Short mmCIF file of C-alpha atoms in Angstrom, two decimals:
data_model
loop_
_atom_site.label_atom_id
_atom_site.label_comp_id
_atom_site.label_asym_id
_atom_site.label_seq_id
_atom_site.Cartn_x
_atom_site.Cartn_y
_atom_site.Cartn_z
CA MET A 1 13.67 32.99 -61.49
CA LYS A 2 13.75 30.45 -64.30
CA LEU A 3 16.26 28.37 -62.33
CA ILE A 4 14.00 28.37 -59.27
CA ALA A 5 11.02 27.44 -61.44
CA LYS A 6 12.94 24.58 -62.96
CA ARG A 7 13.98 23.34 -59.51
CA LYS A 8 10.39 23.48 -58.32
CA LEU A 9 9.29 21.53 -61.40
CA THR A 10 12.00 18.94 -60.81
CA ILE A 11 10.96 18.51 -57.18
CA PHE A 12 7.31 18.24 -58.23
CA LEU A 13 8.11 15.52 -60.81
CA CYS A 14 10.16 13.56 -58.24
CA LEU A 15 7.28 13.68 -55.82
CA CYS A 16 4.97 12.36 -58.51
CA VAL A 17 7.31 9.44 -59.23
CA ILE A 18 7.50 8.58 -55.51
CA VAL A 19 3.72 8.66 -55.15
CA VAL A 20 3.23 6.41 -58.21
CA PHE A 21 5.92 3.95 -57.01
CA THR A 22 4.40 3.75 -53.54
CA ALA A 23 0.96 3.09 -54.98
CA CYS A 24 2.35 0.22 -57.09
CA GLN A 25 3.98 -1.33 -54.04
CA LYS A 26 0.69 -1.26 -52.11
CA THR A 27 -1.10 -2.82 -55.06
CA ASN A 28 1.37 -5.75 -55.09
CA LYS A 29 0.90 -6.36 -51.37
CA THR A 30 -2.89 -6.44 -51.53
CA GLY A 31 -3.40 -7.85 -55.00
CA THR A 32 -2.35 -11.06 -56.75
CA GLN A 33 1.08 -12.36 -55.67
CA PRO A 34 3.74 -13.67 -58.05
CA SER A 35 3.33 -17.29 -59.11
CA SER A 36 6.10 -18.60 -56.83
CA ASP A 37 4.52 -16.90 -53.80
CA THR A 38 1.13 -18.32 -54.78
CA THR A 39 2.52 -21.89 -54.66
CA ILE A 40 3.91 -21.38 -51.16
CA SER A 41 0.64 -19.88 -49.98
CA GLU A 42 -1.40 -22.85 -51.31
CA ALA A 43 0.95 -25.38 -49.70
CA SER A 44 0.70 -23.63 -46.35
CA SER A 45 -3.07 -23.56 -46.65
CA ASN A 46 -3.21 -27.28 -47.46
CA GLN A 47 -1.01 -28.15 -44.46
CA ALA A 48 -3.16 -26.11 -42.12
CA SER A 49 -6.29 -27.75 -43.48
CA ALA A 50 -4.82 -31.25 -43.04
CA ALA A 51 -3.81 -30.50 -39.44
CA PHE A 52 -7.44 -29.84 -38.52
CA SER A 53 -9.12 -32.51 -40.62
CA GLU A 54 -6.97 -35.65 -40.05
CA PRO A 55 -7.15 -37.92 -36.94
CA GLN A 56 -4.64 -37.24 -34.21
CA SER A 57 -1.32 -39.09 -34.54
CA PRO A 58 -2.37 -42.00 -36.78
CA ILE A 59 -0.85 -45.34 -35.72
CA THR A 60 -0.63 -48.58 -37.68
CA THR A 61 -1.00 -51.51 -35.30
CA ASP A 62 0.29 -55.05 -35.73
CA THR A 63 -3.21 -56.05 -36.71
CA GLY A 64 -2.87 -53.94 -39.83
CA THR A 65 -5.40 -51.32 -38.80
CA THR A 66 -5.12 -47.56 -38.37
CA THR A 67 -6.41 -45.72 -35.32
CA ASN A 68 -5.87 -42.52 -33.38
CA ALA A 69 -3.46 -42.15 -30.48
CA SER A 70 -5.81 -43.41 -27.76
CA THR A 71 -7.39 -46.47 -29.41
CA GLN A 72 -6.64 -49.29 -31.79
CA THR A 73 -8.85 -51.50 -33.93
CA ILE A 74 -8.59 -55.25 -33.44
CA SER A 75 -9.86 -57.80 -35.96
CA THR A 76 -11.82 -60.57 -34.24
CA ILE A 77 -14.18 -63.39 -35.15
CA MET A 78 -17.03 -60.99 -34.31
CA GLY A 79 -15.67 -58.26 -36.58
CA ASP A 80 -13.45 -55.24 -35.97
CA VAL A 81 -13.47 -53.88 -32.42
CA THR A 82 -12.06 -50.50 -31.37
CA VAL A 83 -10.42 -50.79 -27.96
CA PRO A 84 -8.42 -48.42 -25.72
CA LEU A 85 -4.66 -48.73 -26.15
CA ASN A 86 -4.07 -48.97 -22.41
CA PRO A 87 -7.20 -50.34 -20.72
CA THR A 88 -7.13 -50.16 -16.95
CA LYS A 89 -10.43 -51.82 -15.98
CA ILE A 90 -10.53 -55.21 -17.68
CA VAL A 91 -13.18 -57.85 -17.09
CA ALA A 92 -11.84 -61.26 -18.17
CA LEU A 93 -14.68 -63.69 -18.85
CA GLY A 94 -12.37 -66.61 -19.49
CA ASN A 95 -8.70 -67.02 -18.55
CA PRO A 96 -8.16 -64.05 -16.21
CA GLY A 97 -4.90 -65.81 -15.33
CA ASP A 98 -3.51 -64.81 -18.74
CA LEU A 99 -3.50 -61.23 -17.47
CA VAL A 100 -2.19 -62.19 -14.03
CA ALA A 101 0.78 -63.95 -15.65
CA MET A 102 1.59 -60.68 -17.47
CA GLY A 103 1.49 -58.73 -14.23
CA ILE A 104 -1.90 -57.20 -15.08
CA LYS A 105 -4.73 -57.28 -12.53
CA PRO A 106 -8.22 -57.62 -14.03
CA ILE A 107 -11.02 -56.02 -12.02
CA ALA A 108 -13.18 -59.13 -12.48
CA GLY A 109 -13.21 -62.58 -14.02
CA ASP A 110 -14.91 -65.94 -14.05
CA ASN A 111 -12.18 -67.77 -12.13
CA LYS A 112 -12.37 -67.69 -8.35
CA ILE A 113 -9.77 -65.73 -6.48
CA ASN A 114 -8.24 -68.72 -4.68
CA LEU A 115 -6.53 -69.79 -7.93
CA PHE A 116 -4.24 -66.76 -7.88
CA ASP A 117 -2.28 -67.25 -4.67
CA GLY A 118 -2.91 -63.79 -3.23
CA LEU A 119 -1.96 -61.89 -6.38
CA LEU A 120 -5.58 -60.74 -6.65
CA THR A 121 -7.51 -59.49 -3.65
CA GLU A 122 -11.22 -59.34 -2.91
CA ASP A 123 -11.21 -55.56 -2.63
CA SER A 124 -9.95 -55.18 -6.21
CA TYR A 125 -11.18 -58.34 -7.98
CA THR A 126 -14.74 -59.58 -8.38
CA TYR A 127 -15.73 -63.13 -9.33
CA ILE A 128 -18.42 -62.76 -11.98
CA THR A 129 -20.07 -64.81 -14.73
CA SER A 130 -20.64 -63.78 -18.33
CA ASP A 131 -24.42 -63.60 -17.94
CA ASP A 132 -24.33 -61.15 -15.03
CA TYR A 133 -24.74 -58.11 -17.27
CA GLU A 134 -25.87 -55.78 -14.50
CA GLY A 135 -22.93 -56.77 -12.34
CA ILE A 136 -20.47 -56.25 -15.19
CA MET A 137 -21.99 -52.86 -16.00
CA ALA A 138 -21.73 -51.78 -12.36
CA LEU A 139 -17.98 -52.41 -12.50
CA GLY A 140 -17.57 -49.85 -15.30
CA PRO A 141 -15.01 -51.77 -17.40
CA ASP A 142 -13.21 -50.18 -20.33
CA LEU A 143 -12.56 -53.59 -21.93
CA ILE A 144 -14.14 -57.04 -21.76
CA LEU A 145 -12.26 -60.18 -22.81
CA ILE A 146 -14.29 -63.31 -23.46
CA ALA A 147 -12.87 -66.79 -24.06
CA SER A 148 -15.28 -68.30 -26.57
CA THR A 149 -17.56 -67.01 -29.30
CA PRO A 150 -20.89 -66.02 -27.71
CA ALA A 151 -24.35 -65.89 -29.24
CA GLN A 152 -24.86 -62.65 -31.14
CA ALA A 153 -27.46 -61.37 -28.67
CA ASP A 154 -25.16 -62.03 -25.71
CA TYR A 155 -22.27 -60.36 -27.50
CA GLU A 156 -24.35 -57.26 -28.20
CA ARG A 157 -25.32 -57.00 -24.54
CA LEU A 158 -21.64 -57.08 -23.57
CA THR A 159 -20.56 -54.58 -26.23
CA ALA A 160 -23.24 -52.20 -24.98
CA ILE A 161 -21.25 -52.13 -21.73
CA ALA A 162 -17.69 -51.90 -23.09
CA PRO A 163 -15.60 -52.97 -26.12
CA THR A 164 -15.63 -56.78 -26.11
CA VAL A 165 -12.92 -58.97 -27.67
CA VAL A 166 -13.30 -62.72 -28.22
CA THR A 167 -9.96 -64.52 -27.71
CA GLU A 168 -11.08 -67.87 -29.24
CA ALA A 169 -9.50 -69.85 -26.42
CA TYR A 170 -10.94 -73.16 -27.63
CA SER A 171 -9.55 -72.94 -31.15
CA THR A 172 -6.15 -71.26 -30.75
CA SER A 173 -2.98 -72.36 -29.01
CA LEU A 174 -1.98 -70.93 -25.65
CA SER A 175 1.00 -69.10 -27.18
CA ASP A 176 -1.09 -67.53 -29.96
CA ARG A 177 -3.73 -66.47 -27.46
CA ILE A 178 -1.24 -64.85 -25.10
CA THR A 179 0.38 -62.98 -27.98
CA PHE A 180 -3.04 -61.78 -29.17
CA VAL A 181 -4.17 -60.68 -25.72
CA GLY A 182 -0.90 -58.79 -25.28
CA LYS A 183 -1.65 -56.81 -28.44
CA VAL A 184 -5.24 -56.15 -27.39
CA ILE A 185 -4.29 -54.65 -24.02
CA GLY A 186 -1.15 -52.87 -25.22
CA LYS A 187 1.20 -55.11 -23.24
CA GLU A 188 3.07 -57.02 -25.95
CA ALA A 189 6.41 -56.97 -24.12
CA GLU A 190 4.83 -58.30 -20.93
CA ALA A 191 3.02 -61.02 -22.87
CA LYS A 192 6.23 -62.07 -24.62
CA LYS A 193 8.13 -62.31 -21.34
CA ALA A 194 5.38 -64.22 -19.56
CA LEU A 195 5.18 -66.73 -22.39
CA SER A 196 8.96 -67.06 -22.58
CA ASP A 197 9.17 -67.72 -18.83
CA PHE A 198 6.47 -70.39 -19.09
CA GLU A 199 8.16 -72.10 -22.05
CA SER A 200 11.55 -72.06 -20.33
CA GLN A 201 10.04 -73.67 -17.25
CA ALA A 202 8.37 -76.29 -19.45
CA GLU A 203 11.71 -77.17 -21.03
CA ALA A 204 13.25 -77.60 -17.58
CA TYR A 205 10.42 -79.88 -16.44
CA LYS A 206 10.60 -81.85 -19.68
CA ALA A 207 14.32 -82.43 -19.08
CA GLN A 208 13.50 -83.81 -15.62
CA LEU A 209 11.03 -86.29 -17.12
CA ILE A 210 13.52 -87.42 -19.74
CA LYS A 211 16.18 -87.91 -17.09
CA ALA A 212 13.69 -90.08 -15.21
CA GLY A 213 13.09 -92.17 -18.32
CA ILE A 214 9.63 -90.75 -18.99
CA GLU A 215 9.80 -89.84 -22.67
CA ASN A 216 8.11 -90.84 -25.90
CA LYS A 217 5.09 -91.88 -23.87
CA THR A 218 1.38 -91.61 -24.64
CA ILE A 219 -1.16 -90.15 -22.27
CA THR A 220 -4.96 -90.01 -22.17
CA VAL A 221 -6.71 -87.07 -20.52
CA MET A 222 -10.18 -87.98 -19.39
CA GLU A 223 -13.15 -86.95 -17.28
CA GLY A 224 -15.70 -89.70 -16.81
CA THR A 225 -15.96 -91.17 -20.30
CA TYR A 226 -15.00 -87.91 -22.06
CA LEU A 227 -11.52 -87.79 -23.57
CA PHE A 228 -9.97 -84.36 -24.16
CA GLY A 229 -7.71 -82.70 -26.71
CA ASP A 230 -5.42 -79.78 -25.95
CA LYS A 231 -8.00 -76.94 -25.93
CA TYR A 232 -10.27 -78.00 -23.08
CA GLY A 233 -8.12 -77.73 -19.99
CA ARG A 234 -7.71 -80.67 -17.61
CA GLY A 235 -3.93 -80.42 -18.18
CA ALA A 236 -4.16 -81.68 -21.77
CA ASP A 237 -2.51 -78.60 -23.29
CA ILE A 238 0.42 -78.99 -20.92
CA VAL A 239 1.11 -82.68 -21.44
CA TYR A 240 0.58 -82.63 -25.21
CA ASN A 241 2.24 -79.36 -26.14
CA TYR A 242 4.86 -78.72 -23.46
CA LEU A 243 5.91 -81.92 -21.67
CA GLY A 244 6.52 -84.16 -24.68
CA PHE A 245 3.59 -86.59 -24.39
CA ARG A 246 1.31 -87.53 -27.27
CA ALA A 247 -2.17 -88.96 -27.49
CA PRO A 248 -2.61 -92.69 -28.34
CA ASP A 249 -2.87 -93.17 -32.12
CA LYS A 250 -6.58 -93.99 -32.10
CA LEU A 251 -7.33 -90.88 -30.06
CA GLN A 252 -5.00 -88.71 -32.10
CA GLU A 253 -6.96 -89.64 -35.21
CA VAL A 254 -10.00 -88.02 -33.63
CA PHE A 255 -8.15 -84.84 -32.70
CA SER A 256 -6.54 -84.63 -36.13
CA ARG A 257 -10.02 -84.35 -37.65
CA GLY A 258 -10.58 -81.20 -35.61
CA ASP A 259 -12.62 -82.69 -32.76
CA MET A 260 -11.48 -81.41 -29.39
CA TYR A 261 -13.06 -84.13 -27.27
CA LEU A 262 -14.58 -87.57 -27.65
CA GLU A 263 -17.20 -89.36 -25.59
CA VAL A 264 -16.81 -93.15 -25.46
CA SER A 265 -18.46 -96.03 -23.69
CA MET A 266 -16.65 -97.79 -20.87
CA GLU A 267 -16.49 -100.94 -23.01
CA VAL A 268 -14.27 -99.30 -25.65
CA LEU A 269 -12.33 -97.01 -23.31
CA PRO A 270 -9.27 -99.34 -23.17
CA GLN A 271 -8.74 -98.78 -26.93
CA TYR A 272 -8.11 -95.07 -26.26
CA CYS A 273 -5.89 -95.30 -23.20
CA GLY A 274 -2.17 -94.59 -23.35
CA ASP A 275 0.81 -95.37 -21.16
CA TYR A 276 -0.48 -92.85 -18.60
CA ILE A 277 -3.96 -91.62 -17.72
CA LEU A 278 -4.78 -88.15 -16.41
CA SER A 279 -8.20 -88.47 -14.79
CA SER A 280 -10.18 -85.39 -13.76
CA VAL A 281 -12.36 -86.04 -10.71
CA TRP A 282 -14.53 -84.09 -8.29
CA ASP A 283 -16.63 -84.74 -5.21
CA GLY A 284 -19.32 -87.18 -6.28
CA SER A 285 -17.68 -88.32 -9.53
CA GLU A 286 -17.92 -91.99 -10.36
CA ASP A 287 -15.56 -94.31 -8.53
CA LEU A 288 -14.09 -96.72 -11.09
CA SER A 289 -11.92 -98.67 -8.69
CA GLN A 290 -14.31 -101.65 -8.74
CA ASN A 291 -15.03 -101.53 -12.49
CA ALA A 292 -13.67 -104.61 -14.27
CA VAL A 293 -13.11 -102.86 -17.61
CA TRP A 294 -11.25 -100.04 -15.91
CA ASN A 295 -9.04 -102.44 -14.00
CA SER A 296 -8.17 -104.28 -17.23
CA ILE A 297 -6.46 -101.20 -18.74
CA PRO A 298 -2.62 -101.60 -18.74
CA ALA A 299 -2.03 -98.06 -17.42
CA VAL A 300 -4.33 -98.80 -14.49
CA LYS A 301 -2.60 -102.10 -13.79
CA ASP A 302 0.79 -100.34 -13.84
CA GLY A 303 -0.36 -97.66 -11.43
CA HIS A 304 0.08 -94.96 -14.10
CA VAL A 305 -3.09 -93.04 -13.26
CA ILE A 306 -2.92 -89.48 -11.94
CA LYS A 307 -6.11 -88.12 -10.44
CA ILE A 308 -6.48 -84.36 -10.71
CA ASP A 309 -9.03 -82.07 -9.07
CA PHE A 310 -11.43 -80.69 -11.66
CA SER A 311 -11.59 -77.28 -9.97
CA ASP A 312 -7.80 -76.88 -10.16
CA TYR A 313 -7.43 -78.07 -13.75
CA PHE A 314 -10.50 -76.74 -15.55
CA SER A 315 -8.81 -73.50 -16.63
CA ARG A 316 -5.99 -73.37 -19.16
CA ASP A 317 -4.86 -69.79 -18.60
CA LEU A 318 -1.16 -69.08 -18.46
CA TYR A 319 -0.89 -68.53 -14.71
CA THR A 320 -2.76 -71.64 -13.58
CA SER A 321 -1.14 -73.68 -16.36
CA GLY A 322 2.21 -72.96 -14.73
CA LYS A 323 0.94 -74.31 -11.42
CA GLN A 324 -0.69 -77.31 -13.09
CA MET A 325 2.53 -78.15 -14.92
CA LYS A 326 4.50 -78.20 -11.68
CA MET A 327 1.96 -80.50 -9.98
CA LEU A 328 1.78 -82.83 -12.99
CA VAL A 329 5.54 -83.25 -13.22
CA GLU A 330 5.79 -83.95 -9.49
CA ALA A 331 3.01 -86.56 -9.79
CA LEU A 332 4.61 -88.22 -12.80
CA LEU A 333 8.02 -88.39 -11.12
CA ALA A 334 6.37 -89.86 -8.02
CA LEU A 335 5.13 -92.81 -10.09
CA LYS A 336 8.65 -93.97 -10.80
#
């Protein structure tokens, strides 16, 4: 009997130990964890919190800004502008041919469709001016590009329609502008190729001129009595920056001060004329053929005047600049 009692007591004590041990285990699972487990738990909590609180897939753009995966922030003369990374409905109020040269088709622009040789069609491209706010709004653009710095009120009206980026076409070089526009629209590779193709073609044309003995020459680009630097179209950018011509010294002094054009009287015009003259004309522009001062200019006497159509040479976008360059080289070679 004593043996059985002892066995029962032993079993009872074992059961008590098991119950106490089990209770301790449950306490550890529901109570405070060991310090190493606490560290892991806090780290996991912090990661989960960050995943919900931080922007999606941050990206650092070439402009030095940080945005989420669908937009980027571009620094412009009008301040920072958040734009879509891959805009599909672009209105180009100035130099739509920059986009055309990259293989991008704007939905609207302020150059007429005939300049683009069928690459843009009337059912997908609308000719529009920068002050047609209702027309621009009706197009539903996701990005607006504008060539020159607008008045603040005009800019605000455009930004109310869509993100608007000023490309500063009249203060930056063609190459810098194309590179910038490529970044803005998320097409940097296309911009680089388009610019490279244009520069390669320019080198080939320049070699043709040199072979023909047309090198180290000066040229004056004019319209009426206005003389133009390389930021105002009329072919000036092409001849000064790509074909190897330079402005006459007296005119270059003006451009070196930062002025992009100069108005002169007919009496002093001969002082600003180079070996060649590029003269922009249009229907109704003044006929100088009977003007004595004009006929006294050496370039005129030598037959070194190329008349260009204002409507074909007003723009300095990349696409039309390529066409202008071809026509200018052919005209220059024809003078020999």
